[in-house]
PDB file of C-alpha atoms in Angstrom:
ATOM      1  CA  MET A   1      74.934 -55.663  70.727  1.00 49.00           C
ATOM      2  CA  LYS A   2      76.828 -52.730  72.239  1.00 45.00           C
ATOM      3  CA  LYS A   3      79.441 -52.906  69.459  1.00 46.00           C
ATOM      4  CA  LYS A   4      76.724 -52.760  66.798  1.00 46.00           C
ATOM      5  CA  ALA A   5      75.059 -49.774  68.428  1.00 41.00           C
ATOM      6  CA  LEU A   6      78.406 -47.990  68.815  1.00 39.00           C
ATOM      7  CA  GLY A   7      79.292 -48.754  65.191  1.00 42.00           C
ATOM      8  CA  LEU A   8      75.956 -47.368  63.967  1.00 39.00           C
ATOM      9  CA  LEU A   9      76.414 -44.252  66.078  1.00 40.00           C
ATOM     10  CA  VAL A  10      79.909 -43.617  64.666  1.00 39.00           C
ATOM     11  CA  LEU A  11      78.699 -44.243  61.094  1.00 40.00           C
ATOM     12  CA  ALA A  12      75.752 -41.881  61.563  1.00 43.00           C
ATOM     13  CA  GLY A  13      78.097 -39.183  62.909  1.00 42.00           C
ATOM     14  CA  ILE A  14      80.464 -39.522  59.965  1.00 41.00           C
ATOM     15  CA  CYS A  15      77.640 -39.472  57.399  1.00 41.00           C
ATOM     16  CA  SER A  16      75.929 -36.469  58.975  1.00 41.00           C
ATOM     17  CA  GLY A  17      79.259 -34.601  59.158  1.00 40.00           C
ATOM     18  CA  GLN A  18      79.885 -35.232  55.459  1.00 44.00           C
ATOM     19  CA  THR A  19      76.358 -34.147  54.562  1.00 44.00           C
ATOM     20  CA  MET A  20      76.756 -30.915  56.541  1.00 41.00           C
ATOM     21  CA  ALA A  21      80.118 -30.216  54.925  1.00 45.00           C
ATOM     22  CA  GLN A  22      78.535 -30.579  51.476  1.00 58.00           C
ATOM     23  CA  SER A  23      75.880 -27.966  52.151  1.00 86.00           C
ATOM     24  CA  CYS A  24      76.989 -24.416  52.883  1.00 88.00           C
ATOM     25  CA  GLN A  25      73.452 -23.536  53.896  1.00 90.00           C
ATOM     26  CA  ALA A  26      73.370 -26.295  56.517  1.00 92.00           C
ATOM     27  CA  LEU A  27      76.867 -25.460  57.765  1.00 90.00           C
ATOM     28  CA  VAL A  28      76.089 -21.748  58.135  1.00 92.00           C
ATOM     29  CA  GLU A  29      72.762 -22.460  59.841  1.00 92.00           C
ATOM     30  CA  LEU A  30      74.461 -24.894  62.224  1.00 92.00           C
ATOM     31  CA  GLN A  31      77.206 -22.402  63.124  1.00 91.00           C
ATOM     32  CA  THR A  32      74.894 -19.385  63.502  1.00 91.00           C
ATOM     33  CA  GLY A  33      72.605 -21.507  65.684  1.00 90.00           C
ATOM     34  CA  ALA A  34      75.541 -22.553  67.865  1.00 91.00           C
ATOM     35  CA  VAL A  35      76.692 -18.935  68.271  1.00 91.00           C
ATOM     36  CA  LEU A  36      73.160 -17.818  69.112  1.00 89.00           C
ATOM     37  CA  GLU A  37      72.703 -20.589  71.681  1.00 90.00           C
ATOM     38  CA  ALA A  38      76.068 -19.808  73.317  1.00 88.00           C
ATOM     39  CA  ASN A  39      75.019 -16.168  73.520  1.00 87.00           C
ATOM     40  CA  ARG A  40      71.724 -17.122  75.188  1.00 85.00           C
ATOM     41  CA  LEU A  41      73.650 -19.104  77.782  1.00 88.00           C
ATOM     42  CA  PHE A  42      76.325 -16.502  78.498  1.00 85.00           C
ATOM     43  CA  GLY A  43      74.671 -13.206  77.507  1.00 78.00           C
ATOM     44  CA  GLY A  44      76.240 -10.392  75.567  1.00 76.00           C
ATOM     45  CA  SER A  45      75.968  -6.921  74.137  1.00 82.00           C
ATOM     46  CA  SER A  46      73.408  -6.297  71.389  1.00 83.00           C
ATOM     47  CA  ASN A  47      76.118  -4.334  69.566  1.00 88.00           C
ATOM     48  CA  ARG A  48      78.095  -7.526  68.848  1.00 92.00           C
ATOM     49  CA  PHE A  49      77.714  -9.556  65.677  1.00 93.00           C
ATOM     50  CA  SER A  50      78.932 -12.909  64.412  1.00 93.00           C
ATOM     51  CA  VAL A  51      79.225 -13.479  60.657  1.00 93.00           C
ATOM     52  CA  VAL A  52      79.775 -16.827  58.906  1.00 92.00           C
ATOM     53  CA  VAL A  53      80.831 -17.037  55.239  1.00 91.00           C
ATOM     54  CA  CYS A  54      80.793 -20.276  53.256  1.00 90.00           C
ATOM     55  CA  ASN A  55      81.352 -21.242  49.602  1.00 87.00           C
ATOM     56  CA  ASN A  56      81.834 -24.746  48.219  1.00 81.00           C
ATOM     57  CA  GLN A  57      81.526 -23.866  44.528  1.00 77.00           C
ATOM     58  CA  SER A  58      84.983 -22.803  43.372  1.00 73.00           C
ATOM     59  CA  GLU A  59      87.511 -22.605  46.182  1.00 79.00           C
ATOM     60  CA  ALA A  60      86.250 -23.998  49.461  1.00 81.00           C
ATOM     61  CA  ILE A  61      85.798 -21.160  51.951  1.00 85.00           C
ATOM     62  CA  TYR A  62      84.550 -21.275  55.484  1.00 87.00           C
ATOM     63  CA  ARG A  63      85.168 -18.308  57.746  1.00 88.00           C
ATOM     64  CA  GLN A  64      83.673 -16.926  60.921  1.00 90.00           C
ATOM     65  CA  PHE A  65      83.996 -13.268  61.914  1.00 92.00           C
ATOM     66  CA  TYR A  66      83.147 -11.041  64.847  1.00 93.00           C
ATOM     67  CA  ALA A  67      82.218  -7.347  64.952  1.00 93.00           C
ATOM     68  CA  GLN A  68      81.179  -4.851  67.590  1.00 91.00           C
ATOM     69  CA  ILE A  69      79.548  -1.554  66.683  1.00 89.00           C
ATOM     70  CA  HIS A  70      79.975   1.416  69.017  1.00 84.00           C
ATOM     71  CA  PHE A  71      76.838   3.540  68.839  1.00 79.00           C
ATOM     72  CA  GLU A  72      77.737   6.127  71.464  1.00 75.00           C
ATOM     73  CA  ARG A  73      78.236   9.705  70.290  1.00 69.00           C
ATOM     74  CA  THR A  74      78.630   9.279  66.560  1.00 66.00           C
ATOM     75  CA  ARG A  75      79.010  12.392  64.431  1.00 67.00           C
ATOM     76  CA  ALA A  76      75.921  13.697  62.651  1.00 67.00           C
ATOM     77  CA  LEU A  77      77.362  12.887  59.214  1.00 70.00           C
ATOM     78  CA  SER A  78      78.540   9.371  60.016  1.00 80.00           C
ATOM     79  CA  ILE A  79      76.883   6.071  60.842  1.00 86.00           C
ATOM     80  CA  PRO A  80      78.263   3.510  63.317  1.00 90.00           C
ATOM     81  CA  THR A  81      80.459   1.031  61.437  1.00 90.00           C
ATOM     82  CA  ALA A  82      82.607  -1.932  62.475  1.00 92.00           C
ATOM     83  CA  GLY A  83      85.088  -4.008  60.511  1.00 93.00           C
ATOM     84  CA  LEU A  84      84.916  -7.796  60.671  1.00 92.00           C
ATOM     85  CA  SER A  85      87.648  -9.484  62.709  1.00 92.00           C
ATOM     86  CA  PRO A  86      88.404 -13.164  61.997  1.00 88.00           C
ATOM     87  CA  VAL A  87      87.616 -15.631  64.768  1.00 87.00           C
ATOM     88  CA  ASN A  88      90.787 -17.530  65.667  1.00 73.00           C
ATOM     89  CA  ALA A  89      89.435 -21.070  65.291  1.00 59.00           C
ATOM     90  CA  PRO A  90      87.757 -21.642  61.898  1.00 53.00           C
ATOM     91  CA  LEU A  91      86.393 -25.136  61.312  1.00 57.00           C
ATOM     92  CA  GLN A  92      87.836 -25.427  57.803  1.00 59.00           C
ATOM     93  CA  PRO A  93      90.712 -22.966  57.527  1.00 56.00           C
ATOM     94  CA  ASP A  94      91.601 -21.860  54.011  1.00 61.00           C
ATOM     95  CA  ASN A  95      94.634 -19.596  53.921  1.00 62.00           C
ATOM     96  CA  ARG A  96      94.546 -19.250  50.137  1.00 75.00           C
ATOM     97  CA  SER A  97      91.502 -16.994  49.882  1.00 81.00           C
ATOM     98  CA  LYS A  98      90.682 -13.908  51.895  1.00 85.00           C
ATOM     99  CA  THR A  99      87.377 -12.419  53.026  1.00 87.00           C
ATOM    100  CA  THR A 100      87.036  -8.959  54.549  1.00 91.00           C
ATOM    101  CA  GLY A 101      84.019  -6.883  55.406  1.00 93.00           C
ATOM    102  CA  LEU A 102      82.156  -4.466  57.596  1.00 94.00           C
ATOM    103  CA  ILE A 103      78.784  -3.919  59.242  1.00 94.00           C
ATOM    104  CA  ALA A 104      77.115  -0.503  59.375  1.00 93.00           C
ATOM    105  CA  ALA A 105      74.017   0.566  61.316  1.00 91.00           C
ATOM    106  CA  GLU A 106      71.810   2.062  58.607  1.00 88.00           C
ATOM    107  CA  ASP A 107      69.047   2.823  61.101  1.00 85.00           C
ATOM    108  CA  GLU A 108      69.625   1.822  64.706  1.00 81.00           C
ATOM    109  CA  ALA A 109      66.045   2.638  65.740  1.00 83.00           C
ATOM    110  CA  LYS A 110      64.698   0.153  63.166  1.00 90.00           C
ATOM    111  CA  ASN A 111      67.471  -2.409  63.854  1.00 92.00           C
ATOM    112  CA  GLN A 112      68.536  -2.159  60.196  1.00 93.00           C
ATOM    113  CA  PHE A 113      72.122  -3.112  59.339  1.00 93.00           C
ATOM    114  CA  ASN A 114      74.148  -3.192  56.136  1.00 93.00           C
ATOM    115  CA  ILE A 115      76.760  -5.913  55.705  1.00 94.00           C
ATOM    116  CA  LYS A 116      79.397  -5.595  52.972  1.00 94.00           C
ATOM    117  CA  LEU A 117      81.876  -8.349  52.196  1.00 93.00           C
ATOM    118  CA  ARG A 118      84.652  -8.973  49.687  1.00 93.00           C
ATOM    119  CA  THR A 119      86.162 -12.379  48.997  1.00 89.00           C
ATOM    120  CA  ARG A 120      89.379 -12.532  46.990  1.00 88.00           C
ATOM    121  CA  TYR A 121      90.332 -15.883  45.473  1.00 86.00           C
ATOM    122  CA  THR A 122      93.862 -17.081  44.729  1.00 83.00           C
ATOM    123  CA  SER A 123      93.173 -16.413  41.031  1.00 85.00           C
ATOM    124  CA  GLY A 124      92.936 -12.707  41.915  1.00 87.00           C
ATOM    125  CA  GLU A 125      89.182 -12.548  41.278  1.00 89.00           C
ATOM    126  CA  ALA A 126      87.288 -10.522  43.874  1.00 91.00           C
ATOM    127  CA  VAL A 127      83.611 -11.026  44.660  1.00 90.00           C
ATOM    128  CA  ASP A 128      81.827  -8.128  46.351  1.00 93.00           C
ATOM    129  CA  TYR A 129      78.407  -8.459  47.880  1.00 88.00           C
ATOM    130  CA  SER A 130      76.203  -6.650  50.332  1.00 90.00           C
ATOM    131  CA  ALA A 131      72.852  -7.040  52.024  1.00 91.00           C
ATOM    132  CA  VAL A 132      70.671  -4.967  54.300  1.00 92.00           C
ATOM    133  CA  LYS A 133      69.171  -6.963  57.168  1.00 92.00           C
ATOM    134  CA  GLN A 134      66.827  -6.051  59.981  1.00 93.00           C
ATOM    135  CA  LEU A 135      68.111  -7.752  63.133  1.00 92.00           C
ATOM    136  CA  SER A 136      66.867  -7.274  66.674  1.00 92.00           C
ATOM    137  CA  PRO A 137      69.111  -8.459  69.520  1.00 90.00           C
ATOM    138  CA  GLY A 138      69.167 -12.265  69.541  1.00 89.00           C
ATOM    139  CA  GLN A 139      68.131 -12.655  65.885  1.00 90.00           C
ATOM    140  CA  SER A 140      69.993 -14.228  62.964  1.00 91.00           C
ATOM    141  CA  ALA A 141      69.626 -14.351  59.189  1.00 92.00           C
ATOM    142  CA  VAL A 142      71.115 -16.506  56.426  1.00 92.00           C
ATOM    143  CA  PHE A 143      71.263 -15.313  52.831  1.00 89.00           C
ATOM    144  CA  GLU A 144      72.996 -16.169  49.571  1.00 88.00           C
ATOM    145  CA  ASP A 145      74.619 -13.758  47.163  1.00 85.00           C
ATOM    146  CA  LYS A 146      76.922 -14.413  44.189  1.00 86.00           C
ATOM    147  CA  GLY A 147      77.518 -18.043  45.147  1.00 86.00           C
ATOM    148  CA  LEU A 148      78.393 -17.352  48.772  1.00 89.00           C
ATOM    149  CA  THR A 149      76.214 -18.264  51.743  1.00 92.00           C
ATOM    150  CA  VAL A 150      76.404 -15.768  54.600  1.00 92.00           C
ATOM    151  CA  GLY A 151      74.944 -15.975  58.075  1.00 93.00           C
ATOM    152  CA  ILE A 152      74.777 -13.013  60.427  1.00 94.00           C
ATOM    153  CA  VAL A 153      73.836 -13.116  64.107  1.00 93.00           C
ATOM    154  CA  ARG A 154      73.160 -10.058  66.249  1.00 92.00           C
ATOM    155  CA  LEU A 155      74.097 -11.109  69.731  1.00 91.00           C
ATOM    156  CA  GLY A 156      72.600  -9.854  72.971  1.00 83.00           C
ATOM    157  CA  ASN A 157      69.421 -10.726  74.737  1.00 68.00           C
ATOM    158  CA  ASN A 158      66.140  -9.602  73.230  1.00 53.00           C
ATOM    159  CA  LEU A 159      65.402  -7.089  75.990  1.00 42.00           C
ATOM    160  CA  ARG A 160      63.846  -4.300  73.926  1.00 39.00           C
TER     161      ARG A 160
END
């Protein structure tokens, strides 16, 4: 009886893992949820962001990034901007393609942020995309653009 139950548990884990890997949306939602939950447990600055990029259509891509915007004393003609830094332990590393990007605070008072990303494939093709999202501390959003699924999480506790 125990062997049957253990076998069913292992089979269910394998099947659910394959299903998640087939759906970028599910994978991004799972990862952004995990980052958000870890942040709730350990706390963090509301100026920190986690970004997840996934694409299973042409070349398989899965990347997770980190950014921290410094709002203090910015010049009148500039807006706070941070480049995305890769997290060291991606779940499905793909060294053939490259994704870069940045986050800018369009309007800090309204919690409005602009994310711009570029993915370059091994063929040389580059895909640029951007989105403006309103994110309060502790909120996340998932969106799709040009075949890529992107999740963004603004870390920090919702203290405002």
